[in-house]
XYZ file of C-alpha atoms in Angstrom:
470
model
C 197.116 124.304 205.447
C 200.766 124.341 204.447
C 203.900 122.106 203.961
C 207.166 122.368 205.767
C 210.276 124.228 204.449
C 213.649 122.714 204.062
C 216.487 124.428 205.886
C 218.617 124.682 202.839
C 215.949 126.278 200.849
C 215.683 128.747 203.687
C 219.448 129.370 203.439
C 219.080 130.490 199.705
C 216.944 133.503 200.781
C 218.835 136.736 201.823
C 216.802 136.901 205.081
C 218.129 133.638 206.405
C 221.552 133.372 204.970
C 223.597 134.410 207.910
C 221.562 132.161 210.498
C 223.039 129.454 212.532
C 221.613 126.000 212.119
C 219.926 126.361 215.358
C 218.212 129.572 214.243
C 217.085 127.831 210.989
C 215.658 125.087 212.846
C 213.462 127.382 214.843
C 212.338 129.019 211.742
C 211.426 125.849 210.044
C 209.748 124.454 213.187
C 207.273 127.652 213.244
C 206.730 128.318 209.768
C 205.115 126.709 206.762
C 204.955 127.021 202.966
C 201.727 128.045 201.257
C 200.900 128.159 197.560
C 198.619 130.707 195.816
C 197.268 130.516 192.052
C 197.814 133.687 189.834
C 195.230 136.395 190.607
C 194.453 135.318 194.071
C 194.821 137.266 197.313
C 196.984 136.473 199.955
C 195.751 138.891 202.536
C 193.695 142.168 202.442
C 194.267 145.554 204.008
C 192.651 145.785 207.345
C 192.648 142.032 208.132
C 194.584 141.059 211.349
C 198.247 141.149 210.898
C 198.761 137.550 211.894
C 201.787 136.580 209.763
C 205.056 137.547 207.908
C 204.935 136.150 204.326
C 208.258 135.752 202.206
C 208.155 135.023 198.622
C 209.778 131.794 197.616
C 208.651 131.676 193.947
C 206.579 133.752 191.634
C 205.463 137.357 191.376
C 203.803 139.471 193.992
C 202.043 142.667 193.970
C 201.662 144.803 197.174
C 198.683 147.457 197.114
C 197.914 150.214 199.394
C 194.464 151.651 199.648
C 194.357 155.558 199.849
C 191.370 157.925 199.274
C 189.160 155.090 197.784
C 191.768 154.152 195.430
C 194.312 151.300 194.953
C 197.979 152.261 194.628
C 200.512 149.801 193.755
C 203.454 150.006 196.329
C 205.510 147.277 194.787
C 205.586 144.445 192.234
C 208.493 142.064 192.101
C 209.617 138.519 191.551
C 212.611 138.802 193.848
C 213.152 135.805 195.876
C 212.923 136.804 199.702
C 210.833 139.618 199.350
C 208.603 140.125 202.293
C 205.433 141.768 203.488
C 202.801 141.456 206.244
C 203.645 141.616 209.953
C 207.052 143.040 209.199
C 207.071 144.824 212.544
C 205.397 142.375 214.881
C 208.471 142.583 217.010
C 208.090 146.312 217.531
C 206.945 147.667 220.715
C 205.762 150.793 219.050
C 203.938 148.910 216.276
C 200.520 150.321 215.460
C 197.004 148.416 215.373
C 197.712 144.937 214.490
C 196.161 144.938 211.001
C 197.691 144.775 207.444
C 198.328 148.152 206.077
C 198.325 146.846 202.459
C 196.813 143.931 200.467
C 199.096 141.320 199.014
C 198.246 139.677 195.677
C 199.830 136.906 193.758
C 200.259 137.947 190.082
C 201.493 134.697 189.002
C 201.547 131.135 190.880
C 203.318 132.012 193.990
C 204.921 129.899 196.825
C 205.181 131.957 200.153
C 206.894 131.195 203.466
C 204.003 131.938 206.381
C 205.585 132.721 209.444
C 203.239 133.455 212.195
C 203.508 136.937 213.879
C 203.878 135.669 217.237
C 206.593 133.156 216.423
C 208.394 135.856 214.424
C 208.291 138.453 217.234
C 209.311 135.879 219.640
C 212.209 134.830 217.540
C 213.597 138.280 216.862
C 213.337 139.206 220.628
C 215.259 135.980 221.402
C 218.049 136.243 218.927
C 218.393 140.121 218.132
C 217.217 141.978 221.273
C 219.484 145.128 220.447
C 218.192 145.257 216.779
C 214.481 145.441 218.211
C 215.243 148.602 220.077
C 217.154 150.102 217.320
C 214.627 149.481 214.427
C 212.148 150.446 216.717
C 213.509 153.734 217.457
C 214.582 154.255 213.752
C 211.061 153.700 212.618
C 209.566 156.238 215.259
C 212.214 158.816 214.146
C 211.332 158.472 210.376
C 207.680 158.846 211.318
C 208.234 161.787 213.287
C 210.493 163.575 210.783
C 207.932 162.756 207.893
C 205.222 164.043 209.901
C 207.086 167.162 211.035
C 208.207 168.032 207.418
C 204.615 167.563 205.901
C 203.199 169.615 208.555
C 205.771 172.434 207.900
C 205.001 172.206 204.251
C 201.166 172.492 205.000
C 201.897 175.331 207.326
C 204.306 177.092 204.822
C 201.477 176.815 202.058
C 198.983 178.174 204.444
C 201.230 181.097 205.499
C 201.775 181.942 201.836
C 198.117 181.895 200.992
C 197.372 183.967 204.100
C 200.165 186.563 203.269
C 198.990 186.745 199.723
C 195.296 187.174 200.872
C 196.243 189.833 203.505
C 198.196 191.778 201.062
C 195.486 191.524 198.366
C 192.892 192.589 200.709
C 194.722 195.295 202.370
C 195.130 197.175 199.056
C 191.147 197.717 198.347
C 190.311 197.949 202.064
C 192.817 200.742 202.379
C 191.666 202.351 199.281
C 187.892 202.254 200.528
C 189.003 203.847 203.844
C 191.054 206.707 202.401
C 188.206 207.225 199.885
C 185.488 207.378 202.415
C 187.395 209.902 204.497
C 188.105 212.186 201.303
C 184.402 211.843 200.531
C 183.206 213.071 203.797
C 185.335 216.149 203.489
C 184.009 216.801 199.915
C 180.376 216.465 200.857
C 181.094 218.876 203.696
C 182.592 221.459 201.282
C 179.616 220.797 198.911
C 177.209 221.545 201.659
C 179.184 225.061 202.419
C 179.222 225.968 198.745
C 175.476 225.192 198.365
C 174.862 227.286 201.294
C 176.701 230.219 199.728
C 174.807 229.890 196.475
C 171.561 229.665 198.238
C 172.200 232.638 200.501
C 172.967 234.974 197.656
C 170.911 236.804 195.014
C 170.225 233.505 193.030
C 166.550 232.990 192.133
C 165.125 229.390 192.333
C 165.387 229.206 188.536
C 169.117 229.873 188.730
C 169.722 227.059 191.389
C 167.735 224.634 188.957
C 170.005 225.719 186.285
C 173.105 224.843 188.506
C 171.583 221.458 189.438
C 171.066 220.750 185.669
C 174.650 221.693 185.070
C 175.667 219.358 187.651
C 173.776 216.405 186.536
C 175.075 216.906 182.723
C 178.577 216.991 184.261
C 178.059 213.735 186.212
C 176.651 212.239 182.967
C 179.676 213.304 181.015
C 182.052 211.832 183.764
C 180.382 208.352 183.903
C 181.024 207.752 180.109
C 184.040 205.481 179.378
C 186.653 207.377 177.431
C 190.039 206.299 175.891
C 192.727 206.765 178.463
C 195.037 209.867 178.054
C 198.847 209.777 177.959
C 200.520 211.616 180.754
C 201.523 214.370 178.189
C 197.940 214.702 176.881
C 196.517 215.152 180.084
C 198.990 217.666 181.269
C 198.398 219.691 178.057
C 194.627 219.674 178.686
C 195.096 220.812 182.232
C 197.275 223.658 181.179
C 194.610 224.662 178.706
C 191.697 224.381 181.203
C 193.519 226.489 183.776
C 194.162 229.202 181.399
C 190.549 229.217 180.072
C 188.970 229.104 183.564
C 191.234 232.110 184.721
C 190.328 234.097 181.705
C 186.726 233.488 182.874
C 187.573 235.060 186.042
C 188.094 231.888 188.284
C 190.992 232.170 190.893
C 191.201 228.663 191.871
C 191.508 227.064 188.459
C 194.620 225.187 189.262
C 192.899 223.094 192.131
C 189.928 221.880 189.899
C 191.418 221.657 186.394
C 192.752 218.140 186.895
C 189.222 217.159 188.216
C 187.456 218.653 185.190
C 189.975 216.883 182.636
C 189.714 213.744 184.453
C 185.980 214.018 184.163
C 186.004 214.432 180.405
C 184.809 218.090 180.419
C 186.315 220.619 177.952
C 186.513 224.416 177.730
C 183.162 224.578 175.531
C 181.190 223.153 178.679
C 182.406 225.913 180.977
C 181.594 228.755 178.460
C 178.106 227.396 178.630
C 178.134 227.483 182.427
C 179.387 231.044 182.470
C 176.600 231.947 180.046
C 174.017 230.616 182.223
C 175.245 231.564 185.976
C 176.823 234.772 185.216
C 178.360 236.324 188.539
C 177.905 233.164 190.482
C 180.514 231.226 188.134
C 183.251 231.027 191.006
C 181.075 229.305 193.586
C 179.532 227.139 190.746
C 182.775 225.967 189.478
C 183.971 225.001 192.996
C 180.589 223.369 193.733
C 181.009 221.527 190.488
C 184.461 220.557 191.331
C 183.516 218.982 194.566
C 180.569 217.242 192.862
C 182.928 215.533 190.449
C 185.469 214.623 193.129
C 182.463 212.941 195.155
C 181.504 210.768 192.145
C 185.174 209.971 191.519
C 185.625 208.934 195.071
C 182.225 206.915 195.048
C 183.517 205.000 192.010
C 186.883 204.322 193.878
C 185.069 202.831 196.709
C 182.733 200.715 194.436
C 185.736 199.561 192.638
C 187.591 198.501 195.757
C 184.546 196.897 197.244
C 184.124 194.988 194.152
C 187.690 193.866 194.393
C 187.105 192.569 197.781
C 184.043 190.634 196.720
C 185.926 189.246 193.831
C 188.750 188.031 196.244
C 186.035 186.447 198.439
C 184.472 184.545 195.345
C 187.857 183.433 194.344
C 188.636 182.095 197.749
C 185.385 180.201 197.589
C 186.373 179.019 193.990
C 189.903 178.053 195.240
C 188.777 175.984 198.139
C 185.458 174.847 196.495
C 183.553 175.454 199.642
C 179.960 174.255 199.832
C 180.528 172.069 196.772
C 180.688 168.290 196.213
C 184.355 166.920 196.439
C 184.203 165.365 193.226
C 182.233 166.956 190.322
C 182.552 167.899 186.635
C 184.283 171.268 186.551
C 185.390 174.086 184.238
C 189.330 174.044 184.656
C 189.555 177.905 183.988
C 188.108 179.443 187.143
C 190.270 177.327 189.193
C 193.277 178.299 187.354
C 192.336 181.952 187.660
C 191.467 181.669 191.266
C 194.848 180.129 191.946
C 196.446 183.436 190.268
C 194.373 185.548 192.482
C 195.621 183.619 195.596
C 199.401 184.099 194.283
C 198.728 187.620 193.083
C 201.159 189.146 195.640
C 203.758 186.785 194.556
C 203.427 187.531 190.810
C 205.093 190.689 191.184
C 206.288 192.095 187.725
C 205.544 188.930 186.011
C 203.254 189.188 182.921
C 200.462 186.444 182.579
C 199.392 185.235 179.329
C 196.298 183.148 178.967
C 195.413 180.920 176.142
C 192.260 179.123 176.991
C 190.329 176.844 175.011
C 186.787 177.922 175.657
C 185.267 175.097 173.980
C 187.040 172.448 176.427
C 184.406 170.202 177.890
C 183.866 169.968 181.796
C 186.317 167.662 183.586
C 185.358 165.170 186.273
C 187.590 166.176 189.020
C 188.323 166.886 192.660
C 188.327 170.617 192.068
C 190.039 171.702 195.192
C 192.860 169.032 194.997
C 193.445 170.235 191.336
C 193.766 173.925 192.426
C 196.653 172.490 194.779
C 198.295 171.206 191.588
C 197.954 174.596 189.723
C 199.197 176.304 192.997
C 202.531 174.326 193.066
C 203.152 174.462 189.390
C 202.558 178.395 189.103
C 204.403 178.887 192.240
C 207.532 176.953 191.011
C 207.248 178.756 187.662
C 207.311 182.315 189.568
C 210.273 180.949 191.484
C 211.971 179.956 188.374
C 211.730 183.501 187.046
C 212.705 185.368 190.038
C 209.597 187.412 189.796
C 210.402 188.787 186.393
C 209.220 187.452 183.040
C 206.186 186.060 181.174
C 203.901 183.249 182.707
C 201.967 181.302 180.090
C 198.998 179.399 180.841
C 197.365 177.116 177.968
C 194.426 174.711 178.070
C 193.524 172.614 175.108
C 191.888 169.264 174.150
C 194.381 166.469 173.577
C 192.272 163.340 172.361
C 190.185 162.295 175.161
C 192.153 164.503 177.622
C 191.903 168.023 178.780
C 195.545 169.376 178.821
C 197.018 172.155 180.829
C 200.343 173.821 179.933
C 202.161 175.935 182.740
C 205.128 177.622 181.050
C 207.706 179.743 182.640
C 210.506 181.551 180.846
C 213.114 180.762 183.610
C 216.436 179.177 183.893
C 215.207 175.579 183.408
C 215.463 172.517 185.640
C 219.100 171.350 186.441
C 219.981 168.298 184.591
C 221.173 166.440 187.809
C 217.398 166.476 189.074
C 215.369 166.298 186.102
C 215.050 162.405 186.498
C 214.112 162.682 190.120
C 211.903 165.774 190.021
C 208.686 164.305 191.136
C 210.152 162.247 193.783
C 209.494 163.200 197.555
C 212.010 165.902 199.186
C 213.554 166.604 195.899
C 213.666 170.322 195.012
C 215.549 172.907 192.842
C 215.026 175.800 195.517
C 217.940 176.904 198.116
C 218.059 175.160 201.346
C 215.207 176.456 203.621
C 213.043 177.727 200.776
C 211.442 174.370 199.502
C 210.652 171.044 201.136
C 210.385 169.096 197.734
C 206.902 167.970 198.449
C 204.958 169.982 195.844
C 205.752 168.242 192.664
C 205.306 164.842 194.630
C 201.892 165.968 195.832
C 200.873 167.164 192.223
C 201.919 163.962 190.734
C 199.895 161.897 193.399
C 196.832 164.039 192.892
C 196.890 164.005 188.908
C 198.001 160.310 188.412
C 196.451 158.681 191.420
C 193.451 160.678 192.067
C 192.680 161.542 188.549
C 194.251 158.734 186.468
C 195.872 161.670 184.413
C 199.281 162.329 183.521
C 202.002 165.092 184.386
C 205.228 165.728 182.930
C 207.588 168.562 181.666
C 209.896 169.882 179.068
C 212.809 172.041 180.082
C 215.679 173.912 178.779
C 217.671 177.026 179.117
C 214.967 179.249 177.846
C 212.185 177.862 180.416
C 210.165 174.895 181.399
C 206.838 173.854 180.549
C 204.748 171.529 182.875
C 201.847 169.588 181.094
C 198.874 168.089 183.109
C 196.556 165.846 181.096
C 193.185 164.935 182.735
C 190.758 162.427 181.273
C 187.507 164.009 180.188
C 185.562 160.732 181.141
C 185.431 159.237 184.658
C 187.264 155.850 185.082
């Protein structure tokens, strides 16, 4: 049980200094003073919200529980600070439970005002304020929910657009190559029929098939890429040589033969083996090599689609535990894939420490951090420049640097950059929730740190994550 409070002491608190003697008397009659030693708990989150608590002396700490962790909302020794059933008077108040926990950091004295008495007092003396504060509270909650929902939808829209673009390219390439492949196979059948219907004996056909296999084998070997000038010179040389051999359609097939890595000596051997059947044999060989190239294109496009799907799973960490020991590099790389369409002409430089140990982390949440940092870096460079990604060990921490060579963070917002709704982007292009969310994930969820250095030549954000769980 507590002790009564004197009306004059009440008047020294900012909450009560403007009250009339009658009002103060009602407060004194319905409240009491309670003391708590240092380290004790006044109330815990989730308990029935049965009282308003006002600090008279000492230091309090207000803690909110989120995602299994305790977040310090406020720690203060300011007399008159209050917590608990703050909105007991409001008709739109949620469930009657404390949303936070209140702890005494030092020996504390609190005024305990029962919620029912507090609500009755406010309704009696300040009826208009009840309606105003209730409406204001609902407005703020609705606005915040709308803005956060818009931010999430914007991120989802960006991700969807990037994926649609990245998937469209290989999918379109597959469709185009498949159509061309059907046409080339049809022509191969026709040429084979023409060869088989002539005077060629079975031994000649066998030699043609051997030539075909040898050409395919040469084409499958990796070679150093040719410059456009080198390629053009070789094509001209090939055209002249094939025409000298009596082939009238050399211009059509020379690029195919050069791209496959065949030289003029190869066709001298072919001419010696097939004789008068050379024109049909060369056309057939051209279709064969085009078919191989188209199949390679389809395979490459299909692999790109598979890689994108794997990156999506890596990015979202589907079918994996929420908290686990992870390699940071696949998460960063999958984020680059997700933002591939936005990277545009930006050159990405990776400097990864491959000896970096696994990090205990919520992997999908960390990918949100990389998304925000890389997305901001791209915006800072207006789609042109160099994006540097570096990982390294910093004592007992794994560190990740995301560096852009953009315009830097304006001085007027540097001190508030991690606050909610602060953004350097033009109006309508950013909600200012990205870095606030990144800071929460790094510092609250992972017990790490996030900071930045900036100047006219660019900005570097550094994320440090502990290598051992806390």
